[in-house]
Short mmCIF file of C-alpha atoms in Angstrom, two decimals:
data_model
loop_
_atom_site.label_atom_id
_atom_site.label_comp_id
_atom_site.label_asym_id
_atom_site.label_seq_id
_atom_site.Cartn_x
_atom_site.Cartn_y
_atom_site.Cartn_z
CA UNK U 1 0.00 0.00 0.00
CA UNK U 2 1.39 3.30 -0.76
CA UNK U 3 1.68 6.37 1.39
CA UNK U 4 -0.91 8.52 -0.22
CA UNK U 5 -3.61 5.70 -0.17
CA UNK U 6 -2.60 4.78 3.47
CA UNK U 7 -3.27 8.71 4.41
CA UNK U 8 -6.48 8.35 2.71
CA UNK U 9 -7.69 5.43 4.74
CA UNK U 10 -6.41 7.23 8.15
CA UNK U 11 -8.72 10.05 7.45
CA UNK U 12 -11.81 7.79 7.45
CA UNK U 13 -10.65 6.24 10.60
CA UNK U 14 -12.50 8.62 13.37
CA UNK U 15 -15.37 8.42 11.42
CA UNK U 16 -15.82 4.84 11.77
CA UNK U 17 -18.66 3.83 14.87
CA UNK U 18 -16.58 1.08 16.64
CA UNK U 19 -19.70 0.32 18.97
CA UNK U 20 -22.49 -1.43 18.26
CA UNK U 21 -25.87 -0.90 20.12
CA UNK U 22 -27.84 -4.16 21.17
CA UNK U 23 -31.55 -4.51 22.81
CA UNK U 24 -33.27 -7.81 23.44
CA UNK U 25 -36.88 -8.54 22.51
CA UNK U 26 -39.32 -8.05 25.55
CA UNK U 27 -42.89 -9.17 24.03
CA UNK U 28 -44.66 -9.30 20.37
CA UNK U 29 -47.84 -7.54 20.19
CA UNK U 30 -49.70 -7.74 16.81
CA UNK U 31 -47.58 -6.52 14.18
CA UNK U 32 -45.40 -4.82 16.65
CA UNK U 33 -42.14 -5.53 18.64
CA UNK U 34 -41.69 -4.18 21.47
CA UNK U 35 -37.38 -4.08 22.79
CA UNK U 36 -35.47 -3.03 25.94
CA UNK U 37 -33.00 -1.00 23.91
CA UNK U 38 -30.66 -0.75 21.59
CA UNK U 39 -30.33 3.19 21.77
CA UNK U 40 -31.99 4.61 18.45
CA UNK U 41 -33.85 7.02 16.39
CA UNK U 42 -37.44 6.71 14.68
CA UNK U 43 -36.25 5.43 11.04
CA UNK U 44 -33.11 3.36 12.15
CA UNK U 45 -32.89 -0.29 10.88
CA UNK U 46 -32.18 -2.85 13.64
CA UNK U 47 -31.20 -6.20 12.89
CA UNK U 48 -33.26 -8.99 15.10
CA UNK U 49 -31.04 -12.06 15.99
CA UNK U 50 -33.13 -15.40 16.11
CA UNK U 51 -31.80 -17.61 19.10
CA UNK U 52 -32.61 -20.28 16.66
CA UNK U 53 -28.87 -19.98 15.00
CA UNK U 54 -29.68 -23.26 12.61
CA UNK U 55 -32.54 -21.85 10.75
CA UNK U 56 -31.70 -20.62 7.26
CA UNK U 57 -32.38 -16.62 7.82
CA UNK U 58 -30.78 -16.37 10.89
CA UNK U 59 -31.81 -12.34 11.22
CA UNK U 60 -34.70 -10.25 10.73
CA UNK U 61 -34.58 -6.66 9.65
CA UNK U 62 -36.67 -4.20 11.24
CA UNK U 63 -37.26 -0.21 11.61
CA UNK U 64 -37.83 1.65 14.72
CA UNK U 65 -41.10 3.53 14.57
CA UNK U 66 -41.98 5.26 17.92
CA UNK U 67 -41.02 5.08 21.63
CA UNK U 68 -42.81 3.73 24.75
CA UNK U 69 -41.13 4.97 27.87
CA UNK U 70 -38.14 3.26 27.88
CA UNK U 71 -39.64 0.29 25.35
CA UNK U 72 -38.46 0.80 21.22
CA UNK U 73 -40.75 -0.40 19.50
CA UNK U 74 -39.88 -2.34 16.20
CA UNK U 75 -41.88 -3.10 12.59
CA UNK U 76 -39.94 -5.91 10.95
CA UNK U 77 -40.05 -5.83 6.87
CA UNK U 78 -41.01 -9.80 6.79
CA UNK U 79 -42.74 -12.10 8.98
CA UNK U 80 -41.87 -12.49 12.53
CA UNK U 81 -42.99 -16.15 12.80
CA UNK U 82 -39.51 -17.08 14.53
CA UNK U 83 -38.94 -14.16 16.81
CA UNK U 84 -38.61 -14.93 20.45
CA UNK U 85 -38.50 -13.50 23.63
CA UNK U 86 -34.79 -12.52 24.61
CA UNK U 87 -34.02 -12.10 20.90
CA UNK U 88 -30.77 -9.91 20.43
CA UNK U 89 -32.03 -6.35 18.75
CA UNK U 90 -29.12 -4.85 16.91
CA UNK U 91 -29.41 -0.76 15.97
CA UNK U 92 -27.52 0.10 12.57
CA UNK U 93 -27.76 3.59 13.41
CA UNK U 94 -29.15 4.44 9.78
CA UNK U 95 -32.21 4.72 7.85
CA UNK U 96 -32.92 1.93 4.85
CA UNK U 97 -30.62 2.19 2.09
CA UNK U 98 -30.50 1.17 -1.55
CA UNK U 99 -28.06 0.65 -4.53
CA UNK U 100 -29.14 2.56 -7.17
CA UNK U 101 -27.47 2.98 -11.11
CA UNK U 102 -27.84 2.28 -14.82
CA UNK U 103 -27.36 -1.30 -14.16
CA UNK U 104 -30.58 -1.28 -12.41
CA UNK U 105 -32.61 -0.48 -15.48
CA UNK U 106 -35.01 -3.51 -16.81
CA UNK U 107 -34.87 -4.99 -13.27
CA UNK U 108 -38.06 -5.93 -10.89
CA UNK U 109 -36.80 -5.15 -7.11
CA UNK U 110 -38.34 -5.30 -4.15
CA UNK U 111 -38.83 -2.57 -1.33
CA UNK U 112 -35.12 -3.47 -0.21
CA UNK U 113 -34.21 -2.53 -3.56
CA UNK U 114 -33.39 -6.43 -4.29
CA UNK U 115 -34.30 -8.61 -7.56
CA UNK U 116 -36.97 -10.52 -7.02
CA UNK U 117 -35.99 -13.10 -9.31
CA UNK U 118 -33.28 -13.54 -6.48
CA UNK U 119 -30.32 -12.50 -8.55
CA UNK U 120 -27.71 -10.98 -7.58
CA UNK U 121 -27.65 -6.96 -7.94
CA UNK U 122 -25.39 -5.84 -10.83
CA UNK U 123 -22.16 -4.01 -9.60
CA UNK U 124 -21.37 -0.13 -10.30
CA UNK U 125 -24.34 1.03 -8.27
CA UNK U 126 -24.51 3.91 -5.68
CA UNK U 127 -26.38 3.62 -2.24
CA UNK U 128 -29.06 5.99 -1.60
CA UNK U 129 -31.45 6.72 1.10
CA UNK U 130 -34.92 5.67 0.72
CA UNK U 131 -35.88 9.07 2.58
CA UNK U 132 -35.18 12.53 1.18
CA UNK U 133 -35.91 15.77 1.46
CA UNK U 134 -38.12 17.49 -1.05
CA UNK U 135 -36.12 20.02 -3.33
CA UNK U 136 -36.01 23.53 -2.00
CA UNK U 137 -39.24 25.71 -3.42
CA UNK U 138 -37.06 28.14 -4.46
CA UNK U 139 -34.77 26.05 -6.24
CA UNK U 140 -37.50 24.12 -8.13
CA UNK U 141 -37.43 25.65 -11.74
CA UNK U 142 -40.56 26.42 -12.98
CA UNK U 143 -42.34 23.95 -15.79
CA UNK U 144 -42.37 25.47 -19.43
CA UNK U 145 -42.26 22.03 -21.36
CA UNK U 146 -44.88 19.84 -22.61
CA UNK U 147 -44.35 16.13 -22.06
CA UNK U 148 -46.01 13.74 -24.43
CA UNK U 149 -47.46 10.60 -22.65
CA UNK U 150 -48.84 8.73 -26.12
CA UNK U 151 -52.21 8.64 -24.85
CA UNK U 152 -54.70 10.90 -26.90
CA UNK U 153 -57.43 12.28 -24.20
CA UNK U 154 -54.08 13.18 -22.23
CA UNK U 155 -51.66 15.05 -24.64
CA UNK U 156 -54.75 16.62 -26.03
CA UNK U 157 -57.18 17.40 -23.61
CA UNK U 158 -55.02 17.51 -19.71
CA UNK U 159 -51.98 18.05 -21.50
CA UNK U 160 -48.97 17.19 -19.17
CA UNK U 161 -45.32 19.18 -18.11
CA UNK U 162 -42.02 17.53 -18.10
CA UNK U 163 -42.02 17.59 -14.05
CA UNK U 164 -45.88 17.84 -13.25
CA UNK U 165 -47.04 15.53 -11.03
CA UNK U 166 -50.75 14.16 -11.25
CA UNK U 167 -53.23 11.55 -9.96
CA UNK U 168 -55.52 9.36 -11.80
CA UNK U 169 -58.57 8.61 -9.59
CA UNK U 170 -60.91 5.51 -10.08
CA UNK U 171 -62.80 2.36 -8.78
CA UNK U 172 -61.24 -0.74 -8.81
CA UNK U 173 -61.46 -2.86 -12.56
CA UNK U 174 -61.51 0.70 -14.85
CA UNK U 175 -58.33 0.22 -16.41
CA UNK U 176 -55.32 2.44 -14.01
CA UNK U 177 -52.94 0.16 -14.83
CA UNK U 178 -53.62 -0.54 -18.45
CA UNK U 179 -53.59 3.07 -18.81
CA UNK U 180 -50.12 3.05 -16.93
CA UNK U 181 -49.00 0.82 -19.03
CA UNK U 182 -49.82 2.68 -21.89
CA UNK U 183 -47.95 5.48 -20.65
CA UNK U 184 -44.55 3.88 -19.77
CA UNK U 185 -44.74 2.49 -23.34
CA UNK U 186 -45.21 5.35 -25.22
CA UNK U 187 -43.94 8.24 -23.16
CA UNK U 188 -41.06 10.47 -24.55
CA UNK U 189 -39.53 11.19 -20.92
CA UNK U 190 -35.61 9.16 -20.67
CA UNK U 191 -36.56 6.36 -17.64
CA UNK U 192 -39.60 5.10 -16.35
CA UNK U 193 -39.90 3.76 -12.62
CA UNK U 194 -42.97 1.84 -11.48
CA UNK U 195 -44.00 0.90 -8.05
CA UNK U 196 -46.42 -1.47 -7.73
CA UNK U 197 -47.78 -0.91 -3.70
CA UNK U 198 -50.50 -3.65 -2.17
CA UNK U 199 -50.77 -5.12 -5.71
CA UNK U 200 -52.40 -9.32 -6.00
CA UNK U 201 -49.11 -10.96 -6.52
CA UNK U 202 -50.82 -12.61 -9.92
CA UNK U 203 -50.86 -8.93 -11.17
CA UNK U 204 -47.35 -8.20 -11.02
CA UNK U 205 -46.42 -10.54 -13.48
CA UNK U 206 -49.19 -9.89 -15.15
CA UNK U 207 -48.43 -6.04 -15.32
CA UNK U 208 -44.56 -6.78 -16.92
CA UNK U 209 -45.69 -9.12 -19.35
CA UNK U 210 -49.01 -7.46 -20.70
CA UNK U 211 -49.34 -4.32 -19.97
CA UNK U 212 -45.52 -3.31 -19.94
CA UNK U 213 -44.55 -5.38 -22.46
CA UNK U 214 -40.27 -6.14 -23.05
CA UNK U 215 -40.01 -2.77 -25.11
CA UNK U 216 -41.83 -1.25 -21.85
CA UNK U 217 -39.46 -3.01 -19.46
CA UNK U 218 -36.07 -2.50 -21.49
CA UNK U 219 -36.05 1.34 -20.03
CA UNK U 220 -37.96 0.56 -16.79
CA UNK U 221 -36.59 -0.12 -13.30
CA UNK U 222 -39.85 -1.81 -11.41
CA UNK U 223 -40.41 -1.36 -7.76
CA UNK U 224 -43.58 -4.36 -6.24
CA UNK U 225 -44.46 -4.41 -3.08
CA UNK U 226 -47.38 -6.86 -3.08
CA UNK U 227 -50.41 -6.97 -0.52
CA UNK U 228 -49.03 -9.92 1.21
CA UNK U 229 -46.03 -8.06 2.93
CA UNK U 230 -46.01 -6.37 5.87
CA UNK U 231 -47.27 -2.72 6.01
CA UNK U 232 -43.50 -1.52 6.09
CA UNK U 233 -42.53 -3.25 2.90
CA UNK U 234 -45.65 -1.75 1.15
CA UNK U 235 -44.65 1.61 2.57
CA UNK U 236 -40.57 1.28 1.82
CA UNK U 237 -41.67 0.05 -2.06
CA UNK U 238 -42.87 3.59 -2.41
CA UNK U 239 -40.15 5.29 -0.28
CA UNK U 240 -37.48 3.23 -2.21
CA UNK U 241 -39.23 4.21 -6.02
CA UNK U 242 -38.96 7.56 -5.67
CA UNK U 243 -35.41 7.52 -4.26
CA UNK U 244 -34.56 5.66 -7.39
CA UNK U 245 -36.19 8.03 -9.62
CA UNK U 246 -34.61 11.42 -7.75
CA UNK U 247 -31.28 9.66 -8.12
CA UNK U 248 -31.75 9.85 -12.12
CA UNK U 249 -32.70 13.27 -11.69
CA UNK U 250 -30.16 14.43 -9.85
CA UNK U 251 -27.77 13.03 -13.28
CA UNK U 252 -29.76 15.21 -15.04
CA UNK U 253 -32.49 13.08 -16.72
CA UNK U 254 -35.97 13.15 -17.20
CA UNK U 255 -37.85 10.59 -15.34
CA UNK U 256 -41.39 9.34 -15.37
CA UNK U 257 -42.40 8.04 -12.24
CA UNK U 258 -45.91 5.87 -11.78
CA UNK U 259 -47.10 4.43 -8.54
CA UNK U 260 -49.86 2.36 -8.21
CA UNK U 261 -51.08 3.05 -5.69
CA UNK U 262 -51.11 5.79 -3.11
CA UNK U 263 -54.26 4.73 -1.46
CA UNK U 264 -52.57 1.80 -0.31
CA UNK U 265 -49.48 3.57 0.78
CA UNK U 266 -51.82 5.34 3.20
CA UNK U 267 -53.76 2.42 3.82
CA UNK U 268 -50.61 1.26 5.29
CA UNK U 269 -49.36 4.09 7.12
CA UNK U 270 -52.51 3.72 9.09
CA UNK U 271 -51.97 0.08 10.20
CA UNK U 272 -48.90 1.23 11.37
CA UNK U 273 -50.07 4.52 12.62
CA UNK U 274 -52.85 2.25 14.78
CA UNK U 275 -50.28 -0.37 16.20
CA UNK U 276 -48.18 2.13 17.78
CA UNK U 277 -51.26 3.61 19.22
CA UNK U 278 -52.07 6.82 17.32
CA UNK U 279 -55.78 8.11 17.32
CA UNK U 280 -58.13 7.21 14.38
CA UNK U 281 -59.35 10.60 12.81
CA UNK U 282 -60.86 10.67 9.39
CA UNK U 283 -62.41 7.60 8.34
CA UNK U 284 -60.06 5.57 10.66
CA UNK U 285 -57.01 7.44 9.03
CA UNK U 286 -54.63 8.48 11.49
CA UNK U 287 -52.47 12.11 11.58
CA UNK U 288 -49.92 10.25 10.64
CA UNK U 289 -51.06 9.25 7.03
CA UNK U 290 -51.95 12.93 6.28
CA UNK U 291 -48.34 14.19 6.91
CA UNK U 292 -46.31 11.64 5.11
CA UNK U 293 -48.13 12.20 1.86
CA UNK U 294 -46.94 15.62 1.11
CA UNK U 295 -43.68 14.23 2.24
CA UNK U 296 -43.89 11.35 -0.22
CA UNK U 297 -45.59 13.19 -3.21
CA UNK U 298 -43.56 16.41 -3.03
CA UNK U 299 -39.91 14.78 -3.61
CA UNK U 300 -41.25 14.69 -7.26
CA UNK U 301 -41.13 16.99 -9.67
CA UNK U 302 -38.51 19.44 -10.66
CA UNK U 303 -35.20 20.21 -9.31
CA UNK U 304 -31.91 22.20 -10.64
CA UNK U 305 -30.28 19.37 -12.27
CA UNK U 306 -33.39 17.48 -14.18
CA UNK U 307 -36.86 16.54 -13.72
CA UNK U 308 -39.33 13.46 -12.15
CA UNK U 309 -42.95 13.40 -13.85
CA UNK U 310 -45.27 11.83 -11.60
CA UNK U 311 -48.72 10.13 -11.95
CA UNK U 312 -50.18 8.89 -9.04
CA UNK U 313 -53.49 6.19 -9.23
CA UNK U 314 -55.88 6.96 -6.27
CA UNK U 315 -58.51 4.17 -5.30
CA UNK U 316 -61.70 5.75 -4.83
CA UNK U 317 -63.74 3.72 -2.45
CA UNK U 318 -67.35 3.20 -3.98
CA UNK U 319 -66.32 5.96 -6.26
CA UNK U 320 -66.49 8.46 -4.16
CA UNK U 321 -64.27 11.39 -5.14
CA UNK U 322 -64.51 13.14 -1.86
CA UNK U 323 -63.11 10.12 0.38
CA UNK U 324 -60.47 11.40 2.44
CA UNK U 325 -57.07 10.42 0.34
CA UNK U 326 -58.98 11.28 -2.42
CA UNK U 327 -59.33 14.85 -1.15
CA UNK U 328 -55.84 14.95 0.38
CA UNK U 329 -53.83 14.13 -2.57
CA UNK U 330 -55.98 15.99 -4.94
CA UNK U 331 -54.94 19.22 -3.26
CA UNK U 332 -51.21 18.40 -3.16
CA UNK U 333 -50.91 17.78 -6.95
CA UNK U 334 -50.87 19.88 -10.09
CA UNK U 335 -53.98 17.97 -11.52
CA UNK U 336 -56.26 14.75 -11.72
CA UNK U 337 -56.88 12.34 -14.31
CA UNK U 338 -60.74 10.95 -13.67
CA UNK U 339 -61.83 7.30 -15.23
CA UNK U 340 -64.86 6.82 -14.88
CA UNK U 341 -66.84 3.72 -14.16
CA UNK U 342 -69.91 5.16 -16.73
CA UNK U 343 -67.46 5.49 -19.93
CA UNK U 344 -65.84 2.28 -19.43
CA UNK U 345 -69.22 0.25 -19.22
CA UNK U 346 -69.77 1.76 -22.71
CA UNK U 347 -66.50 0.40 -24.01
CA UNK U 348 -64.26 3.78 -24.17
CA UNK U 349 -61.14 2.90 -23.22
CA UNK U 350 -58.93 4.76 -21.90
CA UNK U 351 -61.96 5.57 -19.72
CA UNK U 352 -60.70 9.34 -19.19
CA UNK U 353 -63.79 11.61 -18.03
CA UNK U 354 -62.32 14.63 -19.64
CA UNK U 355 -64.96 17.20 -17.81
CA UNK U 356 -64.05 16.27 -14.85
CA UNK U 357 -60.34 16.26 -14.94
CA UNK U 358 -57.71 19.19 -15.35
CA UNK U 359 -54.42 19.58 -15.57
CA UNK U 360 -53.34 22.71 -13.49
CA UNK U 361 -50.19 23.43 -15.78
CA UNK U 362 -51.98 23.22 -19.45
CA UNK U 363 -52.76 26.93 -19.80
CA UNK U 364 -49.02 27.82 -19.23
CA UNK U 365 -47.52 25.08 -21.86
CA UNK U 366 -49.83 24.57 -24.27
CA UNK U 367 -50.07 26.90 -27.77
CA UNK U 368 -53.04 29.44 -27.72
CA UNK U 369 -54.53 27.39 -30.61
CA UNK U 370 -54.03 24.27 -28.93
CA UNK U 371 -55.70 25.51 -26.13
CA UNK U 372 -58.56 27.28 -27.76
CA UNK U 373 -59.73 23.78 -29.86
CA UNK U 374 -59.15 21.81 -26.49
CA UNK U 375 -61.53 24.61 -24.47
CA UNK U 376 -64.22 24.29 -27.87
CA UNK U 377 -64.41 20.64 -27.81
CA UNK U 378 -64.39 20.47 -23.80
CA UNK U 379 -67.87 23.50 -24.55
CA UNK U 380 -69.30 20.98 -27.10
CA UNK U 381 -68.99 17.71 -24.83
CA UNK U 382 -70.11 19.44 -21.51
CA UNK U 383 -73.30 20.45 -23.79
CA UNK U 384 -74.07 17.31 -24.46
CA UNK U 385 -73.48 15.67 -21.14
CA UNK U 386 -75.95 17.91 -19.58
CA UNK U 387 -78.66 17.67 -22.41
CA UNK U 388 -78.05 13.62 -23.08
CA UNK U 389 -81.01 12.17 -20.85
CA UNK U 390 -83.53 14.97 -22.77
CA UNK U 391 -81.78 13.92 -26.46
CA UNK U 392 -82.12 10.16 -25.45
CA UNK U 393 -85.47 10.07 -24.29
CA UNK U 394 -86.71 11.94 -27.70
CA UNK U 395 -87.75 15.06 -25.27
CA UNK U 396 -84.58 17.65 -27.09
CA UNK U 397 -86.10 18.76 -30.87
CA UNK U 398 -83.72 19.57 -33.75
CA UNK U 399 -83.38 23.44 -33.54
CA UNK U 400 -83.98 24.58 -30.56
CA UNK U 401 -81.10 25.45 -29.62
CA UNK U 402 -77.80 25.61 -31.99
CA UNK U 403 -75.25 24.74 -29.40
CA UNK U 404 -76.84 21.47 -28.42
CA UNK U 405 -77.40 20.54 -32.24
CA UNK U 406 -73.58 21.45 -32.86
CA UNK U 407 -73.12 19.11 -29.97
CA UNK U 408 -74.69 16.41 -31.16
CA UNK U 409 -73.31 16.83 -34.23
CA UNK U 410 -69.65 16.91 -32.98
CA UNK U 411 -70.28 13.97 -29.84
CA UNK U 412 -69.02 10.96 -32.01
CA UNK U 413 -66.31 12.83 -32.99
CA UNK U 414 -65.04 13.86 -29.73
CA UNK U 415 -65.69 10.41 -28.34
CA UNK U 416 -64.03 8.74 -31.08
CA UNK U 417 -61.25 11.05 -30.73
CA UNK U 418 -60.74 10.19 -26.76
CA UNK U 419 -60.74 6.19 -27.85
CA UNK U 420 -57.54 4.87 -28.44
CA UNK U 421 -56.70 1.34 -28.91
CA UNK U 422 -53.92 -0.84 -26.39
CA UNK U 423 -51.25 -0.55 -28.73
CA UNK U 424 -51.58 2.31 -30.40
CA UNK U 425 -48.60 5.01 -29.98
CA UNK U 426 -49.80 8.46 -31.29
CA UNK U 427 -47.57 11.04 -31.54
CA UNK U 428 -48.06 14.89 -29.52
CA UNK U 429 -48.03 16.91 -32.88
CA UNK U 430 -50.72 14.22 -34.41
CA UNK U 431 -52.76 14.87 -31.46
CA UNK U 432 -52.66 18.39 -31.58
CA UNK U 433 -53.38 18.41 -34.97
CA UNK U 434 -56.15 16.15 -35.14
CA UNK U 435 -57.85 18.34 -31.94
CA UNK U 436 -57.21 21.64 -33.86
CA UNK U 437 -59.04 19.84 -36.88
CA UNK U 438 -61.81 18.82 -35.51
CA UNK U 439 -62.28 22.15 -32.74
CA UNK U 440 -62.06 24.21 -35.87
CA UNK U 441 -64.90 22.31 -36.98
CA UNK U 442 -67.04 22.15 -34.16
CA UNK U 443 -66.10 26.57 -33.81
CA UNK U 444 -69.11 29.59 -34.02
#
């Protein structure tokens, strides 16, 4: 060893934590553990030591997430089927950290940030933190680009920025994560990264193989988290996506994240949230759930170096738009994609209820003549939505009014122009050029 690496190892000497912190187990309540030490903060890993030394996983990870008197109490990230009282608790001293890099992309990891095809993790990567601060708001440059998604009723109608984020809010069975799908294909943006939180573990596959697709996939990095695992691991899968997707940006790309979804994120938060004895508020939703969803959904967007587009699928409970995560999310992002239950039963797919979504950001990127046909055609289809039950039942005569008869006129159109097929990829400046068409058609 030379002299000038030997200095360089000295200096990282008195950083090094020669001690290591150790608890045991006192009791398992529920989901929880409950430990007489080690000394630790909220968010430290601690490794749990089975006394069972012949079994084949010998330790169990787990993250401190409150404080009873003197009592830590512990969430593992798997099952806790072999943990005993008078279990050694070892503290880390660190949050959850992944290895993130190029390697990574076309991969399917778990909330650990491990394959779950149980290879081995390509080498060349860079450890992370799964928890992050938001970027400064005044350091956040402001969004002047459109970003094209391939999906018609989108780049037309809600059009999207290259570092909005937005939620797409529906029932379950109305097509989120076809139309996700659709959008990792097609999107221009440079990376895609999915998380799949509290999905059926048949739908993961599923999801790579049919809606993805291998030309999906080959610039993808997928995060699942399926709704078998413990609330942790469903919480961590989104924790650990969008650390993966800031570290892009922070190289300077442009990077589409998707989660699917955040309803189950909270849903979560609030087992958790109950265990360690929090108060139920809003629909059985503890405080908890309503601060770490800013936390989660504002680390997206832009930054000084590059930019993380965001959509966000929000399970509305019996359709109900109002329900509290619903509500919550809605006011933290820059717009909302509605699919609605009504369009889809009549076989318009992407099911994209155009009236009653927006896209906060459109009337800053979008051309004035883009914008003017999208405003004409959103005139001529709220006219007919509110005069359909009078045209279907016969009651609405032929020139009564010239707005509705325009609107009649123009409804296949407009709905034919929202349809759009699985596998179709339509260019932005087709879009626009088709709705310009057709809103200079439908015009005074």
């Amino acid at each position: 060893m030379t002299m000038k690496k030997a200095a360089n190892l000295t200096e990282f000497i008195p950083r090094v934590n020669t001690f290591k912190k150790f608890g045991r187990v006192a009791r398992v309540v529920g989901l929880m553990i409950e430990s007489q030490g080690p000394e630790s903060s909220i968010g430290d890993v601690c490794h749990i030591h089975l006394n069972d030394s012949g079994k084949e996983d010998s330790i169990i990870q787990a993250e401190v997430v409150g404080f009873r008197e003197e009592i830590v109490i512990l969430m593992p990230y798997t099952n806790i089927r072999n943990i005993s009282s008078g279990c050694l608790v070892e503290s880390l001293g660190k949050p959850l950290e992944v290895k993130v890099g190029m390697n990574l992309i076309g991969k399917v990891l778990d909330s650990m940030g491990r394959p779950i095809d149980n290879s081995t993790l390509p080498k060349g990567l860079t450890t992370v933190r799964t928890e992050q601060n938001p970027p400064n708001a005044l350091t956040r440059p402001p969004i002047n680009e459109k970003l094209a998604v391939g999906v018609k009723a989108i780049d037309g109608m809600l059009t999207v920025g290259n570092g909005q984020r937005v939620g797409i809010f529906a029932g379950s069975g109305v097509g989120k994560s076809t139309l996700l799908g659709m959008i990792a294909r097609n999107t221009t943006a440079d990376l895609n990264v999915i998380a799949l939180i509290g999905e059926r573990g048949r739908e993961v596959r599923e999801f790579i193989e049919r809606d993805l697709g291998p030309e999906g996939l080959s610039r993808t990095i997928v995060v699942a988290a399926t709704s078998d695992q413990p609330a942790l691991m469903r919480i961590k899968g989104a924790f650990t996506a969008t650390a993966i997707a800031e570290y892009f940006r922070d190289k300077g790309m442009n990077v589409m994240l998707m989660m699917d979804s955040v309803t189950r994120v909270a849903m979560a938060q609030r087992e958790i949230g109950l265990a360690v004895g929090e108060p139920p508020a809003t629909r059985g939703y503890t405080p908890s759930v309503f601060a770490i969803l800013p936390e989660l959904l504002e680390r997206t967007g832009t930054n000084e170096h590059g930019a993380i587009t965001a959509f966000y699928t929000v399970l509305v409970d019996g359709d109900d738009m109002n329900e509290p995560i619903a509500d919550a999310v809605r006011g933290i992002l820059d717009g909302h994609i509605v699919l609605d239950r009504t369009l889809a039963n009549k076989g318009q797919y992407p099911a994209i209820n155009v009236l009653k979504s927006v896209s906060r950001l459109m009337n800053h990127i979008a051309d004035p003549e883009h914008r003017k046909a999208a405003e004409r055609l959103r005139e001529l289809y709220y006219t007919y939505d509110k005069s359909e039950d009078l045209i279907n039942i016969g009651a609405y005569k032929r020139g009564t009014s010239r707005e509705i008869d325009q609107a009649i006129e123009y409804e296949p159109l407009i709905t034919n122009f929202l349809k759009q097929s699985f596998q179709d990829n339509i260019s932005m400046e087709d879009t626009i050029e088709e709705l310009i068409s057709l809103g200079s058609g439908g015009g005074n």
